[in-house]
């Protein structure tokens, strides 16, 4: 491997090699981590940080405020995957928000098409998205829901559609979001590069757009290297009452249960 | 039950038949929906005009969340096509969006023939000639256009799509 880097061969297709390497890494992660884990205790989380006093203090802080957690696969889709699971699981157990959400979900396809998304492919994703939501509506068991949501094909379709909703919202509110796009890109370019492709990690701007588009509030607990003994919290939108709780560790989101 | 990738490919095929874009065609191979043959007709007003270029498209179960692998089977001379026929096109790599379908892929490759990107060359000779000696570039392209007709013989029913 090492000498290959020194001998650049212009007739070789390095893109393919890079892609192959990328695939190997993704496969290793997929073999190791489920899309969404079983329920875990914070003591289990602690075992990852044996020698890390700051993180252990922060886990104790979480332990005082949350019951348990679930981990999601670190494949760049974790924010969307975690959000979708946490919110739908909640609707399964308490459906008061269901009619409002279903209406937004149903209408979203026509809105995306009106924004110029290709109807044919949007319909494909929307159909699967609604199938999952309808399973929740029909009160499948928690076990059935877990099976459905951790089926790779279905789960990825669900994630894609959430990404499309975010992309649509950012483009619809372009005048506002242009101020948060870095690198001199247009909002559309940002969506093409950082929102729509699978495995692109999410940032504040994605979370802000998703909460606004779906009307579902999120609290993120930030567990970082800062030397305060507590996690920092951020509510999206600011000052709202959260219904989905996520844990953020540098470049990864998991699910929290209050 | 069929997987999302296979279900989606059936839909892509149906759409390509019902609403075919000008100058491209494609269909799954007889026994495998995951491998397609396609043809791109060289766009008008380009040196590729009148060429009939064959390609293969290989999908994985991760389609449409991951792009397929697309290669020219016909010989190609283009700044962004490698010697083995694989294509350097952003939407087939890091800028893939799951909203693209086969139709979008083929029309994007067709416009790449029209508008090469000499800044990310896959074929240095083609990129250099394209920049510095357009006549020689066009001559080389004309040669592969000729060659593209030769391997048409064993192929029959694909070619009726008209060039707009």
Coordinates of C-alpha atoms in Angstrom, one line a residue:
Chain A
X1 CA 0.0 0.0 0.0
X2 CA 2.7 2.5 1.1
X3 CA 4.7 2.5 -2.1
X4 CA 1.6 3.1 -4.2
X5 CA 1.3 6.5 -2.8
X6 CA 4.7 7.5 -4.1
X7 CA 4.2 6.2 -7.6
X8 CA 1.4 8.1 -9.2
X9 CA 0.2 6.4 -12.3
X10 CA -1.8 8.8 -14.4
X11 CA -3.5 6.1 -16.3
X12 CA -4.9 4.5 -13.2
X13 CA -8.3 5.2 -11.9
X14 CA -7.7 6.3 -8.3
X15 CA -11.4 7.2 -7.8
X16 CA -12.3 3.6 -8.0
X17 CA -9.6 2.7 -5.5
X18 CA -10.7 5.4 -3.1
X19 CA -14.2 4.2 -3.4
X20 CA -13.2 0.6 -2.8
X21 CA -11.3 1.7 0.3
X22 CA -14.3 3.7 1.5
X23 CA -16.5 0.7 1.0
X24 CA -14.2 -1.5 3.1
X25 CA -14.3 1.0 5.9
X26 CA -18.1 1.2 5.7
X27 CA -18.4 -2.5 5.7
X28 CA -16.2 -2.8 8.8
X29 CA -18.4 -0.3 10.6
X30 CA -21.6 -2.0 9.5
X31 CA -20.4 -5.4 10.7
X32 CA -19.5 -3.9 14.1
X33 CA -22.4 -1.5 14.9
X34 CA -26.1 -2.1 14.5
X35 CA -28.0 0.7 12.7
X36 CA -29.8 1.3 16.1
X37 CA -28.6 -0.6 19.2
X38 CA -30.7 -2.1 22.0
X39 CA -31.3 0.0 25.0
X40 CA -28.0 0.6 26.9
X41 CA -27.2 1.9 30.4
X42 CA -24.9 4.8 31.0
X43 CA -22.6 2.5 32.8
X44 CA -22.1 0.6 29.5
X45 CA -21.2 3.9 27.9
X46 CA -18.7 4.6 30.6
X47 CA -16.7 1.5 29.7
X48 CA -15.6 3.3 26.6
X49 CA -14.0 6.0 28.7
X50 CA -12.1 4.1 31.4
X51 CA -9.3 6.7 31.7
X52 CA -11.2 9.8 30.8
X53 CA -12.2 11.7 34.0
X54 CA -14.0 14.5 32.1
X55 CA -16.2 12.2 30.1
X56 CA -17.0 10.0 33.1
X57 CA -18.2 13.1 35.0
X58 CA -20.3 14.1 32.0
X59 CA -21.8 10.6 31.8
X60 CA -22.7 10.9 35.5
X61 CA -24.4 14.2 34.6
X62 CA -26.5 12.4 31.9
X63 CA -27.2 9.5 34.3
X64 CA -28.9 12.0 36.7
X65 CA -31.2 13.3 34.0
X66 CA -31.8 10.4 31.6
X67 CA -32.9 6.8 32.0
X68 CA -30.9 5.2 29.3
X69 CA -29.8 5.5 25.7
X70 CA -29.4 3.8 22.3
X71 CA -26.4 4.0 20.1
X72 CA -26.7 4.5 16.3
X73 CA -24.2 3.4 13.7
X74 CA -21.5 5.9 13.0
X75 CA -22.0 6.0 9.2
X76 CA -22.6 9.7 8.8
X77 CA -26.3 9.3 8.8
X78 CA -26.5 9.0 12.6
X79 CA -28.4 12.3 13.2
X80 CA -31.2 11.4 10.8
X81 CA -31.3 7.8 11.9
X82 CA -31.4 8.7 15.6
X83 CA -34.0 11.4 15.1
X84 CA -36.3 9.1 13.0
X85 CA -36.1 6.3 15.4
X86 CA -36.6 8.4 18.5
X87 CA -39.5 10.3 17.2
X88 CA -41.4 7.4 15.6
X89 CA -40.9 5.3 18.7
X90 CA -42.4 8.1 20.7
X91 CA -45.4 8.3 18.4
X92 CA -45.8 4.6 18.8
X93 CA -46.2 5.0 22.5
X94 CA -48.1 8.3 22.5
X95 CA -49.9 9.2 19.3
X96 CA -51.2 12.7 20.2
X97 CA -48.8 14.4 17.8
X98 CA -49.5 11.8 15.1
X99 CA -52.2 13.5 13.0
X100 CA -50.2 16.7 12.7
X101 CA -47.1 14.9 11.7
X102 CA -48.8 12.6 9.2
X103 CA -50.3 15.6 7.5
X104 CA -46.9 17.3 7.1
X105 CA -45.4 14.0 6.0
X106 CA -48.1 13.4 3.3
X107 CA -47.9 16.9 2.0
X108 CA -44.1 17.0 1.9
X109 CA -43.9 15.2 -1.4
X110 CA -45.9 17.7 -3.4
X111 CA -43.9 20.5 -1.8
X112 CA -40.6 19.0 -2.8
X113 CA -41.9 18.4 -6.4
X114 CA -43.0 22.1 -6.4
X115 CA -39.5 23.1 -5.4
X116 CA -38.2 21.3 -8.5
X117 CA -37.1 17.9 -7.1
X118 CA -37.6 15.1 -9.6
X119 CA -41.1 13.7 -9.1
X120 CA -40.2 10.2 -10.1
X121 CA -37.5 9.6 -7.6
X122 CA -39.2 11.6 -4.8
X123 CA -42.2 9.4 -5.1
X124 CA -40.1 6.3 -4.6
X125 CA -38.7 7.6 -1.3
X126 CA -41.9 9.1 -0.2
X127 CA -43.7 5.9 -0.6
X128 CA -41.4 4.0 1.7
X129 CA -41.3 6.9 4.2
X130 CA -45.1 6.8 4.4
X131 CA -45.1 3.0 4.7
X132 CA -43.0 3.2 7.8
X133 CA -45.2 6.0 9.3
X134 CA -48.4 4.0 8.5
X135 CA -46.9 1.0 10.4
X136 CA -46.6 3.2 13.4
X137 CA -50.1 4.5 12.9
X138 CA -51.4 0.9 12.9
X139 CA -49.7 0.4 16.3
X140 CA -47.2 -2.2 15.4
X141 CA -45.4 -3.6 18.5
X142 CA -42.1 -2.0 19.6
X143 CA -40.3 -5.1 18.4
X144 CA -41.9 -4.9 14.9
X145 CA -41.0 -1.3 14.7
X146 CA -37.4 -2.0 15.7
X147 CA -37.2 -4.8 13.0
X148 CA -38.6 -2.5 10.4
X149 CA -36.5 0.5 11.2
X150 CA -33.3 -1.5 11.4
X151 CA -33.9 -3.1 8.0
X152 CA -31.0 -1.5 6.1
X153 CA -33.0 -0.9 2.8
X154 CA -36.0 0.6 4.5
X155 CA -34.0 2.5 7.1
X156 CA -31.8 4.1 4.4
X157 CA -34.8 5.1 2.4
X158 CA -36.2 6.8 5.5
X159 CA -33.0 8.6 6.1
X160 CA -32.8 9.8 2.4
X161 CA -36.3 11.2 2.7
X162 CA -35.5 13.1 5.9
X163 CA -32.4 14.5 4.0
X164 CA -34.7 15.6 1.1
X165 CA -37.0 17.3 3.6
X166 CA -34.0 19.2 5.0
X167 CA -32.8 20.1 1.5
X168 CA -36.3 21.3 0.5
X169 CA -36.6 23.4 3.6
X170 CA -33.2 25.0 3.2
X171 CA -33.9 25.9 -0.4
X172 CA -37.4 27.2 0.4
X173 CA -35.9 29.5 3.1
X174 CA -32.8 30.2 1.1
X175 CA -32.7 33.9 2.0
X176 CA -32.3 33.1 5.7
X177 CA -30.0 30.0 5.4
X178 CA -27.6 31.5 2.9
X179 CA -26.0 33.3 5.9
X180 CA -25.1 29.9 7.5
X181 CA -23.6 28.3 4.4
X182 CA -19.8 28.2 4.4
X183 CA -17.3 28.3 1.6
X184 CA -19.1 30.8 -0.7
X185 CA -21.5 28.2 -1.9
X186 CA -25.1 28.7 -2.8
X187 CA -27.8 27.0 -0.7
X188 CA -28.5 24.6 -3.6
X189 CA -24.8 23.7 -3.9
X190 CA -24.7 23.2 -0.1
X191 CA -27.7 20.9 -0.3
X192 CA -26.2 18.9 -3.3
X193 CA -22.9 18.4 -1.5
X194 CA -23.7 18.3 2.3
X195 CA -27.4 17.3 2.7
X196 CA -28.7 15.0 0.0
X197 CA -25.8 12.5 -0.3
X198 CA -26.0 9.7 2.2
X199 CA -23.2 9.5 4.8
X200 CA -22.7 13.3 4.9
X201 CA -22.6 14.4 8.6
X202 CA -25.1 16.8 10.0
X203 CA -24.5 20.1 11.6
X204 CA -26.6 22.8 13.3
X205 CA -28.0 23.9 10.0
X206 CA -29.4 20.4 9.2
X207 CA -31.0 20.2 12.7
X208 CA -32.4 23.7 12.5
X209 CA -34.0 22.9 9.1
X210 CA -35.4 19.5 10.1
X211 CA -37.0 20.8 13.3
X212 CA -38.5 23.7 11.4
X213 CA -39.8 21.6 8.5
X214 CA -41.4 18.9 10.7
X215 CA -42.3 21.0 13.7
X216 CA -40.6 18.5 16.0
X217 CA -38.3 20.0 18.7
X218 CA -35.0 18.5 19.6
X219 CA -32.7 18.9 22.5
X220 CA -29.0 18.0 22.0
X221 CA -26.8 17.2 24.9
X222 CA -23.2 18.0 23.9
X223 CA -20.6 15.8 25.5
X224 CA -17.3 17.4 24.5
X225 CA -13.8 18.0 25.9
X226 CA -14.7 21.2 27.7
X227 CA -13.7 20.9 31.3
X228 CA -17.1 21.6 32.9
X229 CA -18.6 18.5 34.7
X230 CA -21.9 18.8 32.9
X231 CA -23.0 18.4 29.2
X232 CA -24.0 21.6 27.4
X233 CA -27.6 21.6 26.1
X234 CA -29.0 23.2 23.0
X235 CA -32.6 23.2 22.1
X236 CA -33.8 23.4 18.5
X237 CA -35.5 25.8 18.1
X238 CA -34.1 27.9 21.0
X239 CA -36.4 28.0 24.0
X240 CA -38.8 25.3 22.7
X241 CA -40.0 22.3 24.7
X242 CA -38.1 19.3 23.3
X243 CA -39.7 16.1 22.3
X244 CA -36.6 14.3 20.9
X245 CA -33.4 14.0 23.0
X246 CA -30.1 13.3 21.4
X247 CA -26.6 12.9 22.7
X248 CA -23.8 14.4 20.7
X249 CA -20.2 13.2 21.1
X250 CA -17.7 14.7 18.6
X251 CA -19.2 14.0 15.2
X252 CA -21.8 11.4 16.4
X253 CA -25.4 11.4 17.5
X254 CA -27.1 8.8 19.7
X255 CA -30.6 8.6 21.3
X256 CA -31.4 9.6 24.9
X257 CA -34.4 8.6 27.0
X258 CA -35.5 11.1 29.6
Chain B
X1 CA -40.0 -9.6 -1.3
X2 CA -37.9 -7.7 -3.7
X3 CA -35.2 -5.4 -2.3
X4 CA -35.5 -1.6 -2.5
X5 CA -32.7 -1.5 -5.0
X6 CA -34.4 -4.0 -7.3
X7 CA -37.8 -2.5 -7.0
X8 CA -36.3 0.9 -7.8
X9 CA -34.4 -0.4 -10.8
X10 CA -37.6 -1.9 -12.2
X11 CA -39.1 1.6 -11.9
X12 CA -36.1 3.2 -13.5
X13 CA -36.5 0.9 -16.4
X14 CA -40.2 1.5 -16.8
X15 CA -39.6 5.3 -16.7
X16 CA -36.8 5.0 -19.3
X17 CA -39.2 3.2 -21.6
X18 CA -42.2 5.4 -21.1
X19 CA -40.3 8.7 -21.1
X20 CA -37.0 8.2 -22.9
X21 CA -34.6 11.2 -22.9
X22 CA -33.3 12.1 -26.3
X23 CA -30.1 10.4 -27.4
X24 CA -29.7 7.8 -24.7
X25 CA -31.1 4.3 -24.1
X26 CA -30.6 1.6 -21.6
X27 CA -32.0 -1.7 -20.3
X28 CA -31.2 -4.4 -17.8
X29 CA -29.3 -7.5 -19.2
X30 CA -31.4 -10.5 -19.7
X31 CA -30.8 -12.4 -16.6
X32 CA -29.7 -9.7 -14.1
X33 CA -31.5 -6.5 -13.2
X34 CA -28.3 -5.3 -11.4
X35 CA -26.3 -5.0 -14.6
X36 CA -27.5 -2.8 -17.5
X37 CA -26.4 -2.1 -21.0
X38 CA -26.8 1.4 -22.3
X39 CA -26.1 3.4 -25.4
X40 CA -25.3 7.1 -25.6
X41 CA -25.5 8.8 -29.0
X42 CA -22.9 11.4 -29.5
X43 CA -24.5 14.9 -29.0
X44 CA -25.1 17.1 -32.0
X45 CA -22.6 19.9 -32.6
X46 CA -19.8 18.1 -30.8
X47 CA -17.0 16.0 -32.2
X48 CA -18.8 12.9 -30.8
X49 CA -21.8 13.5 -33.1
X50 CA -23.1 10.3 -34.8
X51 CA -21.1 8.0 -32.4
X52 CA -23.0 5.2 -30.8
X53 CA -21.2 4.6 -27.5
X54 CA -22.0 1.5 -25.4
X55 CA -21.8 1.5 -21.7
X56 CA -22.4 -0.9 -18.8
X57 CA -23.9 0.1 -15.6
X58 CA -23.5 -2.0 -12.5
X59 CA -25.6 -1.5 -9.5
X60 CA -25.3 -2.8 -5.9
X61 CA -28.0 -3.4 -3.4
X62 CA -27.2 0.0 -2.0
X63 CA -28.6 1.7 -5.1
X64 CA -30.0 4.4 -5.1
X65 CA -28.2 5.4 -2.0
X66 CA -24.9 4.7 -3.6
X67 CA -24.1 5.4 -7.3
X68 CA -23.7 2.6 -9.8
X69 CA -20.4 1.9 -11.5
X70 CA -20.6 3.1 -15.1
X71 CA -18.1 2.3 -17.8
X72 CA -17.8 2.9 -21.5
X73 CA -17.5 -0.4 -23.3
X74 CA -16.9 1.3 -26.6
X75 CA -13.5 2.9 -27.0
X76 CA -13.6 6.5 -25.8
X77 CA -11.3 9.5 -26.2
X78 CA -12.4 12.1 -23.7
X79 CA -10.6 14.1 -21.0
X80 CA -12.7 12.6 -18.2
X81 CA -12.8 9.0 -19.3
X82 CA -10.1 6.6 -18.1
X83 CA -8.4 4.0 -20.3
X84 CA -10.6 1.2 -18.8
X85 CA -13.7 3.2 -19.8
X86 CA -14.6 4.3 -16.3
X87 CA -15.8 7.9 -16.0
X88 CA -14.6 10.8 -13.8
X89 CA -17.9 12.6 -13.1
X90 CA -18.7 14.1 -9.7
X91 CA -22.3 12.9 -9.6
X92 CA -21.0 9.3 -9.9
X93 CA -18.7 9.8 -7.0
X94 CA -18.8 12.3 -4.2
X95 CA -21.8 14.3 -5.4
X96 CA -24.1 11.5 -6.0
X97 CA -27.7 12.2 -4.9
X98 CA -30.2 9.4 -4.3
X99 CA -32.7 11.5 -6.4
X100 CA -30.8 10.6 -9.6
X101 CA -32.1 7.7 -11.7
X102 CA -30.7 5.9 -14.7
X103 CA -32.2 8.5 -17.0
X104 CA -30.4 11.3 -15.1
X105 CA -27.1 9.4 -15.1
X106 CA -27.1 8.8 -18.8
X107 CA -28.1 12.4 -19.7
X108 CA -25.3 13.7 -17.4
X109 CA -22.7 11.5 -19.2
X110 CA -24.1 12.8 -22.5
X111 CA -23.6 16.4 -21.4
X112 CA -20.1 15.5 -20.2
X113 CA -19.3 14.5 -23.8
X114 CA -20.5 18.0 -24.7
X115 CA -18.6 19.8 -21.9
X116 CA -15.5 18.1 -20.8
X117 CA -13.9 19.2 -17.6
X118 CA -10.2 19.5 -18.4
X119 CA -9.4 20.4 -14.8
X120 CA -9.9 16.8 -13.5
X121 CA -8.4 14.8 -16.3
X122 CA -8.7 11.0 -16.5
X123 CA -7.0 11.0 -19.8
X124 CA -4.1 13.4 -19.9
X125 CA -3.6 13.3 -23.6
X126 CA -7.2 14.1 -24.3
X127 CA -7.2 16.8 -21.7
X128 CA -4.1 18.4 -23.1
X129 CA -5.3 18.2 -26.8
X130 CA -8.7 19.6 -25.7
X131 CA -7.0 22.6 -24.2
X132 CA -4.1 23.2 -26.7
X133 CA -4.9 21.6 -30.0
X134 CA -8.6 21.3 -30.6
X135 CA -8.2 20.1 -34.2
X136 CA -6.1 17.2 -33.2
X137 CA -8.5 16.4 -30.4
X138 CA -11.4 16.4 -32.8
X139 CA -9.5 14.1 -35.2
X140 CA -8.8 11.6 -32.4
X141 CA -12.5 11.7 -31.4
X142 CA -13.6 11.2 -35.0
X143 CA -11.6 8.0 -35.0
X144 CA -13.4 6.6 -32.0
X145 CA -16.7 7.7 -33.4
X146 CA -15.9 5.5 -36.5
X147 CA -14.9 2.7 -34.2
X148 CA -18.1 2.9 -32.3
X149 CA -20.0 1.8 -35.4
X150 CA -18.0 -1.3 -35.8
X151 CA -19.1 -2.9 -32.6
X152 CA -22.7 -2.3 -33.5
X153 CA -23.1 -5.4 -35.5
X154 CA -23.9 -7.9 -32.7
X155 CA -26.3 -5.4 -31.2
X156 CA -29.7 -4.8 -32.7
X157 CA -32.8 -3.5 -31.0
X158 CA -31.4 -0.8 -28.7
X159 CA -30.6 1.7 -31.4
X160 CA -33.9 3.2 -32.3
X161 CA -33.8 6.1 -29.8
X162 CA -33.7 9.3 -31.9
X163 CA -31.2 12.1 -31.5
X164 CA -33.1 15.2 -30.7

